[in-house]
PDB file of N, CA and C in Angstrom:
ATOM      1  N   MET A 623       0.822  -1.200   0.000  1.00 78.00           N
ATOM      2  CA  MET A 623       0.000   0.000   0.000  1.00 78.00           C
ATOM      3  C   MET A 623       0.859   1.256   0.000  1.00 78.00           C
ATOM      4  N   THR A 624       1.918   1.255   0.803  1.00 87.00           N
ATOM      5  CA  THR A 624       2.769   2.441   0.857  1.00 87.00           C
ATOM      6  C   THR A 624       3.554   2.619  -0.439  1.00 87.00           C
ATOM      7  N   TYR A 625       3.839   1.508  -1.144  1.00 86.00           N
ATOM      8  CA  TYR A 625       4.533   1.591  -2.428  1.00 86.00           C
ATOM      9  C   TYR A 625       3.723   2.421  -3.419  1.00 86.00           C
ATOM     10  N   TYR A 626       2.418   2.173  -3.479  1.00 91.00           N
ATOM     11  CA  TYR A 626       1.566   2.908  -4.406  1.00 91.00           C
ATOM     12  C   TYR A 626       1.400   4.364  -3.985  1.00 91.00           C
ATOM     13  N   ALA A 627       1.364   4.604  -2.705  1.00 93.00           N
ATOM     14  CA  ALA A 627       1.256   5.979  -2.221  1.00 93.00           C
ATOM     15  C   ALA A 627       2.518   6.769  -2.557  1.00 93.00           C
ATOM     16  N   VAL A 628       3.674   6.148  -2.398  1.00 92.00           N
ATOM     17  CA  VAL A 628       4.932   6.813  -2.740  1.00 92.00           C
ATOM     18  C   VAL A 628       4.996   7.090  -4.239  1.00 92.00           C
ATOM     19  N   ASN A 629       4.578   6.111  -5.047  1.00 93.00           N
ATOM     20  CA  ASN A 629       4.547   6.316  -6.500  1.00 93.00           C
ATOM     21  C   ASN A 629       3.639   7.479  -6.875  1.00 93.00           C
ATOM     22  N   LEU A 630       2.473   7.537  -6.282  1.00 94.00           N
ATOM     23  CA  LEU A 630       1.531   8.617  -6.579  1.00 94.00           C
ATOM     24  C   LEU A 630       2.100   9.971  -6.189  1.00 94.00           C
ATOM     25  N   ILE A 631       2.730  10.039  -5.052  1.00 95.00           N
ATOM     26  CA  ILE A 631       3.338  11.299  -4.604  1.00 95.00           C
ATOM     27  C   ILE A 631       4.463  11.722  -5.547  1.00 95.00           C
ATOM     28  N   ILE A 632       5.273  10.760  -5.987  1.00 95.00           N
ATOM     29  CA  ILE A 632       6.362  11.085  -6.915  1.00 95.00           C
ATOM     30  C   ILE A 632       5.807  11.567  -8.245  1.00 95.00           C
ATOM     31  N   TYR A 633       4.743  10.941  -8.732  1.00 96.00           N
ATOM     32  CA  TYR A 633       4.119  11.396  -9.986  1.00 96.00           C
ATOM     33  C   TYR A 633       3.572  12.812  -9.851  1.00 96.00           C
ATOM     34  N   ILE A 634       2.894  13.100  -8.775  1.00 96.00           N
ATOM     35  CA  ILE A 634       2.313  14.436  -8.578  1.00 96.00           C
ATOM     36  C   ILE A 634       3.408  15.487  -8.475  1.00 96.00           C
ATOM     37  N   ILE A 635       4.443  15.192  -7.717  1.00 97.00           N
ATOM     38  CA  ILE A 635       5.545  16.159  -7.566  1.00 97.00           C
ATOM     39  C   ILE A 635       6.254  16.374  -8.900  1.00 97.00           C
ATOM     40  N   SER A 636       6.471  15.316  -9.658  1.00 97.00           N
ATOM     41  CA  SER A 636       7.179  15.469 -10.925  1.00 97.00           C
ATOM     42  C   SER A 636       6.347  16.230 -11.957  1.00 97.00           C
ATOM     43  N   ILE A 637       5.039  16.055 -11.960  1.00 96.00           N
ATOM     44  CA  ILE A 637       4.187  16.841 -12.862  1.00 96.00           C
ATOM     45  C   ILE A 637       4.200  18.299 -12.458  1.00 96.00           C
ATOM     46  N   PHE A 638       4.180  18.565 -11.172  1.00 96.00           N
ATOM     47  CA  PHE A 638       4.270  19.944 -10.693  1.00 96.00           C
ATOM     48  C   PHE A 638       5.604  20.574 -11.088  1.00 96.00           C
ATOM     49  N   LEU A 639       6.695  19.823 -10.959  1.00 96.00           N
ATOM     50  CA  LEU A 639       8.001  20.331 -11.363  1.00 96.00           C
ATOM     51  C   LEU A 639       8.080  20.567 -12.867  1.00 96.00           C
ATOM     52  N   ALA A 640       7.431  19.708 -13.646  1.00 96.00           N
ATOM     53  CA  ALA A 640       7.400  19.908 -15.099  1.00 96.00           C
ATOM     54  C   ALA A 640       6.636  21.178 -15.458  1.00 96.00           C
ATOM     55  N   MET A 641       5.565  21.472 -14.738  1.00 94.00           N
ATOM     56  CA  MET A 641       4.830  22.716 -14.982  1.00 94.00           C
ATOM     57  C   MET A 641       5.709  23.926 -14.684  1.00 94.00           C
ATOM     58  N   ILE A 642       6.456  23.859 -13.609  1.00 94.00           N
ATOM     59  CA  ILE A 642       7.364  24.958 -13.269  1.00 94.00           C
ATOM     60  C   ILE A 642       8.447  25.096 -14.338  1.00 94.00           C
ATOM     61  N   ALA A 643       8.972  23.972 -14.795  1.00 94.00           N
ATOM     62  CA  ALA A 643      10.028  24.009 -15.806  1.00 94.00           C
ATOM     63  C   ALA A 643       9.522  24.565 -17.129  1.00 94.00           C
ATOM     64  N   LEU A 644       8.285  24.253 -17.498  1.00 92.00           N
ATOM     65  CA  LEU A 644       7.749  24.765 -18.764  1.00 92.00           C
ATOM     66  C   LEU A 644       7.444  26.258 -18.702  1.00 92.00           C
ATOM     67  N   ASN A 645       7.348  26.817 -17.513  1.00 90.00           N
ATOM     68  CA  ASN A 645       7.099  28.253 -17.388  1.00 90.00           C
ATOM     69  C   ASN A 645       8.275  29.098 -17.843  1.00 90.00           C
ATOM     70  N   CYS A 646       9.457  28.527 -17.914  1.00 89.00           N
ATOM     71  CA  CYS A 646      10.631  29.321 -18.304  1.00 89.00           C
ATOM     72  C   CYS A 646      10.644  29.608 -19.800  1.00 89.00           C
ATOM     73  N   PHE A 647       9.871  28.876 -20.589  1.00 85.00           N
ATOM     74  CA  PHE A 647       9.800  29.124 -22.029  1.00 85.00           C
ATOM     75  C   PHE A 647       8.738  30.178 -22.321  1.00 85.00           C
ATOM     76  N   HIS A 648       8.992  30.999 -23.298  1.00 83.00           N
ATOM     77  CA  HIS A 648       8.056  32.055 -23.687  1.00 83.00           C
ATOM     78  C   HIS A 648       7.196  31.554 -24.848  1.00 83.00           C
ATOM     79  N   PHE A 649       6.158  30.822 -24.493  1.00 79.00           N
ATOM     80  CA  PHE A 649       5.277  30.274 -25.506  1.00 79.00           C
ATOM     81  C   PHE A 649       4.363  31.341 -26.106  1.00 79.00           C
ATOM     82  N   ASP A 650       4.269  32.496 -25.461  1.00 77.00           N
ATOM     83  CA  ASP A 650       3.376  33.529 -25.963  1.00 77.00           C
ATOM     84  C   ASP A 650       3.827  34.072 -27.315  1.00 77.00           C
ATOM     85  N   ARG A 651       5.076  33.863 -27.677  1.00 82.00           N
ATOM     86  CA  ARG A 651       5.553  34.270 -29.002  1.00 82.00           C
ATOM     87  C   ARG A 651       4.900  33.446 -30.101  1.00 82.00           C
ATOM     88  N   PHE A 652       4.587  32.199 -29.798  1.00 80.00           N
ATOM     89  CA  PHE A 652       4.039  31.293 -30.800  1.00 80.00           C
ATOM     90  C   PHE A 652       2.519  31.163 -30.723  1.00 80.00           C
ATOM     91  N   LEU A 653       1.922  31.819 -29.763  1.00 81.00           N
ATOM     92  CA  LEU A 653       0.491  31.681 -29.511  1.00 81.00           C
ATOM     93  C   LEU A 653      -0.300  32.580 -30.454  1.00 81.00           C
ATOM     94  N   ARG A 654      -1.268  32.008 -31.137  1.00 83.00           N
ATOM     95  CA  ARG A 654      -2.127  32.785 -32.020  1.00 83.00           C
ATOM     96  C   ARG A 654      -3.278  33.375 -31.222  1.00 83.00           C
ATOM     97  N   LYS A 655      -3.838  34.434 -31.744  1.00 86.00           N
ATOM     98  CA  LYS A 655      -4.994  35.039 -31.072  1.00 86.00           C
ATOM     99  C   LYS A 655      -6.172  34.075 -31.138  1.00 86.00           C
ATOM    100  N   GLY A 656      -6.874  33.951 -30.018  1.00 85.00           N
ATOM    101  CA  GLY A 656      -8.040  33.080 -29.953  1.00 85.00           C
ATOM    102  C   GLY A 656      -7.716  31.612 -29.741  1.00 85.00           C
ATOM    103  N   LYS A 657      -6.469  31.264 -29.515  1.00 83.00           N
ATOM    104  CA  LYS A 657      -6.078  29.865 -29.324  1.00 83.00           C
ATOM    105  C   LYS A 657      -5.563  29.601 -27.916  1.00 83.00           C
ATOM    106  N   GLN A 658      -6.058  30.350 -26.927  1.00 85.00           N
ATOM    107  CA  GLN A 658      -5.583  30.178 -25.562  1.00 85.00           C
ATOM    108  C   GLN A 658      -6.006  28.830 -24.980  1.00 85.00           C
ATOM    109  N   LYS A 659      -7.229  28.388 -25.301  1.00 87.00           N
ATOM    110  CA  LYS A 659      -7.703  27.112 -24.761  1.00 87.00           C
ATOM    111  C   LYS A 659      -6.843  25.955 -25.250  1.00 87.00           C
ATOM    112  N   GLU A 660      -6.500  25.981 -26.534  1.00 87.00           N
ATOM    113  CA  GLU A 660      -5.663  24.929 -27.081  1.00 87.00           C
ATOM    114  C   GLU A 660      -4.271  24.958 -26.469  1.00 87.00           C
ATOM    115  N   PHE A 661      -3.765  26.166 -26.224  1.00 88.00           N
ATOM    116  CA  PHE A 661      -2.447  26.276 -25.602  1.00 88.00           C
ATOM    117  C   PHE A 661      -2.455  25.691 -24.198  1.00 88.00           C
ATOM    118  N   TYR A 662      -3.465  25.998 -23.409  1.00 89.00           N
ATOM    119  CA  TYR A 662      -3.514  25.478 -22.045  1.00 89.00           C
ATOM    120  C   TYR A 662      -3.688  23.958 -22.040  1.00 89.00           C
ATOM    121  N   LEU A 663      -4.414  23.435 -23.000  1.00 92.00           N
ATOM    122  CA  LEU A 663      -4.529  21.984 -23.124  1.00 92.00           C
ATOM    123  C   LEU A 663      -3.167  21.371 -23.452  1.00 92.00           C
ATOM    124  N   PHE A 664      -2.446  21.986 -24.381  1.00 90.00           N
ATOM    125  CA  PHE A 664      -1.091  21.533 -24.711  1.00 90.00           C
ATOM    126  C   PHE A 664      -0.178  21.627 -23.503  1.00 90.00           C
ATOM    127  N   TYR A 665      -0.268  22.707 -22.763  1.00 91.00           N
ATOM    128  CA  TYR A 665       0.576  22.931 -21.589  1.00 91.00           C
ATOM    129  C   TYR A 665       0.346  21.848 -20.533  1.00 91.00           C
ATOM    130  N   ILE A 666      -0.904  21.520 -20.282  1.00 94.00           N
ATOM    131  CA  ILE A 666      -1.231  20.485 -19.299  1.00 94.00           C
ATOM    132  C   ILE A 666      -0.764  19.117 -19.779  1.00 94.00           C
ATOM    133  N   MET A 667      -0.992  18.821 -21.057  1.00 96.00           N
ATOM    134  CA  MET A 667      -0.572  17.527 -21.590  1.00 96.00           C
ATOM    135  C   MET A 667       0.951  17.396 -21.601  1.00 96.00           C
ATOM    136  N   ALA A 668       1.649  18.451 -21.998  1.00 95.00           N
ATOM    137  CA  ALA A 668       3.112  18.406 -22.005  1.00 95.00           C
ATOM    138  C   ALA A 668       3.652  18.256 -20.584  1.00 95.00           C
ATOM    139  N   SER A 669       3.027  18.921 -19.628  1.00 96.00           N
ATOM    140  CA  SER A 669       3.458  18.791 -18.238  1.00 96.00           C
ATOM    141  C   SER A 669       3.259  17.365 -17.738  1.00 96.00           C
ATOM    142  N   CYS A 670       2.148  16.759 -18.095  1.00 96.00           N
ATOM    143  CA  CYS A 670       1.900  15.377 -17.685  1.00 96.00           C
ATOM    144  C   CYS A 670       2.891  14.418 -18.335  1.00 96.00           C
ATOM    145  N   VAL A 671       3.187  14.627 -19.606  1.00 97.00           N
ATOM    146  CA  VAL A 671       4.124  13.749 -20.309  1.00 97.00           C
ATOM    147  C   VAL A 671       5.520  13.859 -19.708  1.00 97.00           C
ATOM    148  N   PHE A 672       6.019  15.090 -19.563  1.00 96.00           N
ATOM    149  CA  PHE A 672       7.359  15.269 -19.012  1.00 96.00           C
ATOM    150  C   PHE A 672       7.425  14.836 -17.547  1.00 96.00           C
ATOM    151  N   GLY A 673       6.367  15.101 -16.798  1.00 96.00           N
ATOM    152  CA  GLY A 673       6.328  14.662 -15.405  1.00 96.00           C
ATOM    153  C   GLY A 673       6.317  13.155 -15.282  1.00 96.00           C
ATOM    154  N   TYR A 674       5.546  12.495 -16.132  1.00 97.00           N
ATOM    155  CA  TYR A 674       5.497  11.036 -16.121  1.00 97.00           C
ATOM    156  C   TYR A 674       6.861  10.442 -16.458  1.00 97.00           C
ATOM    157  N   LEU A 675       7.508  10.984 -17.489  1.00 97.00           N
ATOM    158  CA  LEU A 675       8.821  10.475 -17.869  1.00 97.00           C
ATOM    159  C   LEU A 675       9.849  10.686 -16.763  1.00 97.00           C
ATOM    160  N   PHE A 676       9.806  11.838 -16.132  1.00 96.00           N
ATOM    161  CA  PHE A 676      10.736  12.113 -15.041  1.00 96.00           C
ATOM    162  C   PHE A 676      10.466  11.188 -13.851  1.00 96.00           C
ATOM    163  N   ALA A 677       9.196  10.964 -13.532  1.00 96.00           N
ATOM    164  CA  ALA A 677       8.851  10.073 -12.416  1.00 96.00           C
ATOM    165  C   ALA A 677       9.273   8.643 -12.717  1.00 96.00           C
ATOM    166  N   GLN A 678       9.075   8.205 -13.953  1.00 96.00           N
ATOM    167  CA  GLN A 678       9.521   6.858 -14.320  1.00 96.00           C
ATOM    168  C   GLN A 678      11.031   6.729 -14.178  1.00 96.00           C
ATOM    169  N   PHE A 679      11.763   7.761 -14.561  1.00 95.00           N
ATOM    170  CA  PHE A 679      13.209   7.737 -14.407  1.00 95.00           C
ATOM    171  C   PHE A 679      13.591   7.626 -12.935  1.00 95.00           C
ATOM    172  N   ILE A 680      12.969   8.436 -12.088  1.00 94.00           N
ATOM    173  CA  ILE A 680      13.279   8.416 -10.661  1.00 94.00           C
ATOM    174  C   ILE A 680      12.940   7.053 -10.049  1.00 94.00           C
ATOM    175  N   LEU A 681      11.773   6.528 -10.374  1.00 92.00           N
ATOM    176  CA  LEU A 681      11.364   5.243  -9.805  1.00 92.00           C
ATOM    177  C   LEU A 681      12.240   4.099 -10.320  1.00 92.00           C
ATOM    178  N   SER A 682      12.586   4.113 -11.595  1.00 92.00           N
ATOM    179  CA  SER A 682      13.462   3.075 -12.144  1.00 92.00           C
ATOM    180  C   SER A 682      14.860   3.182 -11.562  1.00 92.00           C
ATOM    181  N   PHE A 683      15.330   4.393 -11.396  1.00 90.00           N
ATOM    182  CA  PHE A 683      16.654   4.592 -10.816  1.00 90.00           C
ATOM    183  C   PHE A 683      16.684   4.088  -9.375  1.00 90.00           C
ATOM    184  N   GLY A 684      15.623   4.355  -8.635  1.00 82.00           N
ATOM    185  CA  GLY A 684      15.532   3.866  -7.253  1.00 82.00           C
ATOM    186  C   GLY A 684      15.474   2.357  -7.180  1.00 82.00           C
ATOM    187  N   THR A 685      14.732   1.754  -8.080  1.00 78.00           N
ATOM    188  CA  THR A 685      14.631   0.288  -8.114  1.00 78.00           C
ATOM    189  C   THR A 685      15.966  -0.331  -8.515  1.00 78.00           C
ATOM    190  N   PHE A 686      16.591   0.258  -9.530  1.00 78.00           N
ATOM    191  CA  PHE A 686      17.872  -0.257  -9.995  1.00 78.00           C
ATOM    192  C   PHE A 686      18.951  -0.138  -8.931  1.00 78.00           C
ATOM    193  N   SER A 687      18.995   0.990  -8.255  1.00 78.00           N
ATOM    194  CA  SER A 687      20.037   1.186  -7.242  1.00 78.00           C
ATOM    195  C   SER A 687      19.822   0.295  -6.020  1.00 78.00           C
ATOM    196  N   SER A 688      18.581  -0.092  -5.747  1.00 74.00           N
ATOM    197  CA  SER A 688      18.343  -0.973  -4.600  1.00 74.00           C
ATOM    198  C   SER A 688      18.754  -2.414  -4.907  1.00 74.00           C
ATOM    199  N   HIS A 689      18.866  -2.767  -6.178  1.00 71.00           N
ATOM    200  CA  HIS A 689      19.273  -4.117  -6.562  1.00 71.00           C
ATOM    201  C   HIS A 689      20.780  -4.284  -6.628  1.00 71.00           C
ATOM    202  N   LEU A 690      21.509  -3.201  -6.488  1.00 70.00           N
ATOM    203  CA  LEU A 690      22.980  -3.310  -6.548  1.00 70.00           C
ATOM    204  C   LEU A 690      23.576  -3.806  -5.280  1.00 70.00           C
TER     205      LEU A 690
END
C-alpha cells in the first residue's frame, strides 16, 4: 500500500516540477490570437508527459540502485 502511495506522490511532484520548468519558455511568441484554450490543453498535456517520464526515471533509478 505504501509503495503505491509513494509512487503517486512522486508522480504528482514530478508533474508539478514539469509545470514549473515549462514556465521558463516564452510560448506567448508562438500563440495565435483566440487559441488560448488549445495552448492550455497543450501545456497540461506536455506537463503530464514530461512529469510522467521524469517520475519513471526516478522510480526506475531507485529500483535499480536498490538491486545493486
